[in-house]
Amino acid sequence: RQEKKGFRAHAAAGNSASPAVSRETQQSIVLAVESDARCAETMRGMLQQDGYTVVIVSTAKEALDILRSTIPAVFIAEVESEDMSGQDLCLIVKRNERLQRVPVILLTRSAQPADYSASHQMGAVVCMAKPFKPERLLHVVRLVAPPPAMKNAYGARVSNGAIERTL
């Protein structure tokens, strides 16, 4: 098996940094690099309520450790991360054959046209200015990776498959 530089698979036993995750769960994982605790908790609550499994880390290194064994449905990263720019992190993801189809959303504090352009050149599907409206981020995540389950008018969870069969 050929593997890209920096992305070796973790041994299955005893690796607490990247727990084993089923393929079904991976399809609903949103992995985010967010250093602001309040923003991270807002993001976590909003996305979990929509049915996503949310993993939020504060550094790019932690995200890369998780990406070695997990393919998230969506990857969100801060452009101005302390240990590595979100744009560089996006480029690493997009150059990795196993991860290249993962939609990347970048968050920036600067909101300059050059940031948006550079983010798209690196492969990000969206670059959003911070602070952002949580509903807008949720809308973008839903567009690139529909939630694994929705609630019907009575509050019962309905899987996407069940919704598609009724259409």
Coordinates of C-alpha atoms in Angstrom, one line a residue:
R1 CA 0.0 0.0 0.0
Q2 CA 1.5 3.3 -1.0
E3 CA 1.0 6.2 1.4
K4 CA 1.7 9.9 1.0
K5 CA 4.4 11.6 3.0
G6 CA 3.2 12.4 6.5
F7 CA 0.0 10.3 6.4
R8 CA 0.9 6.9 7.7
A9 CA -1.9 4.9 9.2
H10 CA -1.9 4.6 13.0
A11 CA -1.6 1.2 14.6
A12 CA -5.1 0.0 15.6
A13 CA -4.2 -0.7 19.2
G14 CA -3.6 1.8 21.9
N15 CA -3.7 5.1 19.9
S16 CA -5.8 7.5 22.0
A17 CA -5.1 10.5 19.7
S18 CA -7.2 8.9 16.9
P19 CA -9.8 6.4 18.1
A20 CA -11.2 3.9 15.7
V21 CA -14.2 5.4 13.9
S22 CA -16.7 3.4 11.7
R23 CA -17.1 4.4 8.1
E24 CA -20.7 5.4 8.7
T25 CA -19.6 7.7 11.5
Q26 CA -16.8 9.2 9.4
Q27 CA -19.5 10.3 6.9
S28 CA -20.9 12.6 9.5
I29 CA -17.7 13.9 11.1
V30 CA -16.9 17.6 11.0
L31 CA -13.3 18.2 12.0
A32 CA -12.4 21.7 12.9
V33 CA -9.3 23.7 14.0
E34 CA -10.6 26.5 16.2
S35 CA -8.5 28.1 19.0
D36 CA -11.3 30.3 20.4
A37 CA -13.1 28.2 23.0
R38 CA -16.4 30.2 22.8
C39 CA -16.5 29.9 19.0
A40 CA -15.6 26.2 19.3
E41 CA -18.5 25.5 21.7
T42 CA -21.0 27.4 19.5
M43 CA -19.8 25.5 16.5
R44 CA -20.0 22.2 18.4
G45 CA -23.5 22.7 19.7
M46 CA -24.9 23.9 16.5
L47 CA -23.4 21.0 14.4
Q48 CA -24.2 18.3 16.9
Q49 CA -27.8 19.4 17.0
D50 CA -27.9 18.9 13.3
G51 CA -26.7 15.3 13.7
Y52 CA -23.0 15.7 12.9
T53 CA -20.2 14.1 15.0
V54 CA -18.0 17.1 15.9
V55 CA -14.3 17.0 16.6
I56 CA -12.7 20.3 17.4
V57 CA -9.0 20.7 18.1
S58 CA -7.0 23.9 18.8
T59 CA -3.9 23.2 16.6
A60 CA -3.1 22.1 13.1
K61 CA -0.8 19.3 14.5
E62 CA -3.8 17.8 16.4
A63 CA -5.9 17.9 13.2
L64 CA -3.1 16.2 11.2
D65 CA -2.9 13.5 13.8
I66 CA -6.7 12.8 13.4
L67 CA -6.6 13.0 9.6
R68 CA -4.1 10.2 9.6
S69 CA -6.8 7.7 10.5
T70 CA -10.1 9.6 9.8
I71 CA -11.7 11.0 6.7
P72 CA -14.1 13.7 7.9
A73 CA -17.2 14.8 5.9
V74 CA -16.1 18.4 6.3
F75 CA -12.9 20.0 7.5
I76 CA -12.9 23.5 8.9
A77 CA -9.7 25.4 9.7
E78 CA -8.7 28.9 10.9
V79 CA -6.4 30.7 8.4
E80 CA -4.5 32.3 11.3
S81 CA -3.8 29.1 13.3
E82 CA -0.8 29.4 15.6
D83 CA 1.2 26.4 14.4
M84 CA 0.3 26.3 10.7
S85 CA -1.8 28.5 8.5
G86 CA -5.2 27.1 7.6
Q87 CA -4.3 27.6 3.9
D88 CA -1.2 25.4 4.3
L89 CA -3.3 22.8 6.1
C90 CA -5.9 22.9 3.3
L91 CA -3.1 22.4 0.7
I92 CA -1.8 19.3 2.7
V93 CA -5.4 17.9 2.7
K94 CA -6.0 18.6 -1.0
R95 CA -2.6 17.0 -2.0
N96 CA -3.4 13.8 -0.1
E97 CA -5.1 11.3 -2.3
R98 CA -7.1 9.8 0.5
L99 CA -8.4 13.2 1.7
Q100 CA -8.5 15.3 -1.5
R101 CA -12.3 15.0 -1.8
V102 CA -13.0 16.4 1.7
P103 CA -14.5 19.8 1.5
V104 CA -12.5 22.4 3.3
I105 CA -14.0 25.6 4.8
L106 CA -11.5 28.2 5.9
L107 CA -12.2 30.9 8.5
T108 CA -10.2 34.2 8.5
R109 CA -10.1 37.2 10.7
S110 CA -8.8 39.5 8.0
A111 CA -11.5 39.4 5.3
Q112 CA -9.2 40.7 2.6
P113 CA -9.9 39.8 -1.0
A114 CA -6.4 38.3 -1.2
D115 CA -7.3 35.9 1.7
Y116 CA -10.3 34.7 -0.2
S117 CA -8.4 34.3 -3.4
A118 CA -5.5 32.4 -1.8
S119 CA -7.9 30.1 0.1
H120 CA -9.7 29.1 -3.1
Q121 CA -6.4 28.6 -4.8
M122 CA -5.4 26.2 -2.0
G123 CA -8.6 24.2 -2.6
A124 CA -11.0 25.5 0.0
V125 CA -14.7 25.4 -1.1
V126 CA -15.5 28.5 1.1
C127 CA -13.5 31.1 3.0
M128 CA -15.6 32.9 5.7
A129 CA -14.7 36.0 7.6
K130 CA -14.7 35.8 11.4
P131 CA -16.7 36.6 13.4
F132 CA -19.4 34.8 11.4
K133 CA -23.0 34.1 11.9
P134 CA -23.3 30.5 13.2
E135 CA -26.3 29.9 11.0
R136 CA -24.2 30.8 7.9
L137 CA -21.6 28.3 8.8
L138 CA -24.2 25.6 9.4
H139 CA -25.8 26.4 6.0
V140 CA -22.4 26.0 4.3
V141 CA -21.6 22.7 6.1
R142 CA -25.1 21.4 5.1
L143 CA -24.4 22.4 1.5
V144 CA -21.1 20.5 1.2
A145 CA -22.1 17.5 3.5
P146 CA -25.8 17.1 4.2
P147 CA -26.5 16.1 7.9
P148 CA -26.7 12.4 8.6
A149 CA -30.2 12.8 10.1
M150 CA -32.9 15.4 10.1
K151 CA -35.8 15.8 12.4
N152 CA -39.4 15.7 11.0
A153 CA -42.1 18.1 12.0
Y154 CA -42.8 16.0 15.2
G155 CA -39.2 16.1 16.3
A156 CA -38.4 12.5 15.4
R157 CA -35.1 11.8 13.7
V158 CA -35.3 10.8 10.1
S159 CA -32.3 9.5 8.1
N160 CA -31.5 11.1 4.7
G161 CA -32.3 7.7 3.1
A162 CA -35.8 7.8 4.5
I163 CA -36.3 11.4 3.3
E164 CA -35.0 10.5 -0.2
R165 CA -37.4 7.5 -0.5
T166 CA -40.4 9.7 0.2
L167 CA -39.5 12.2 -2.6

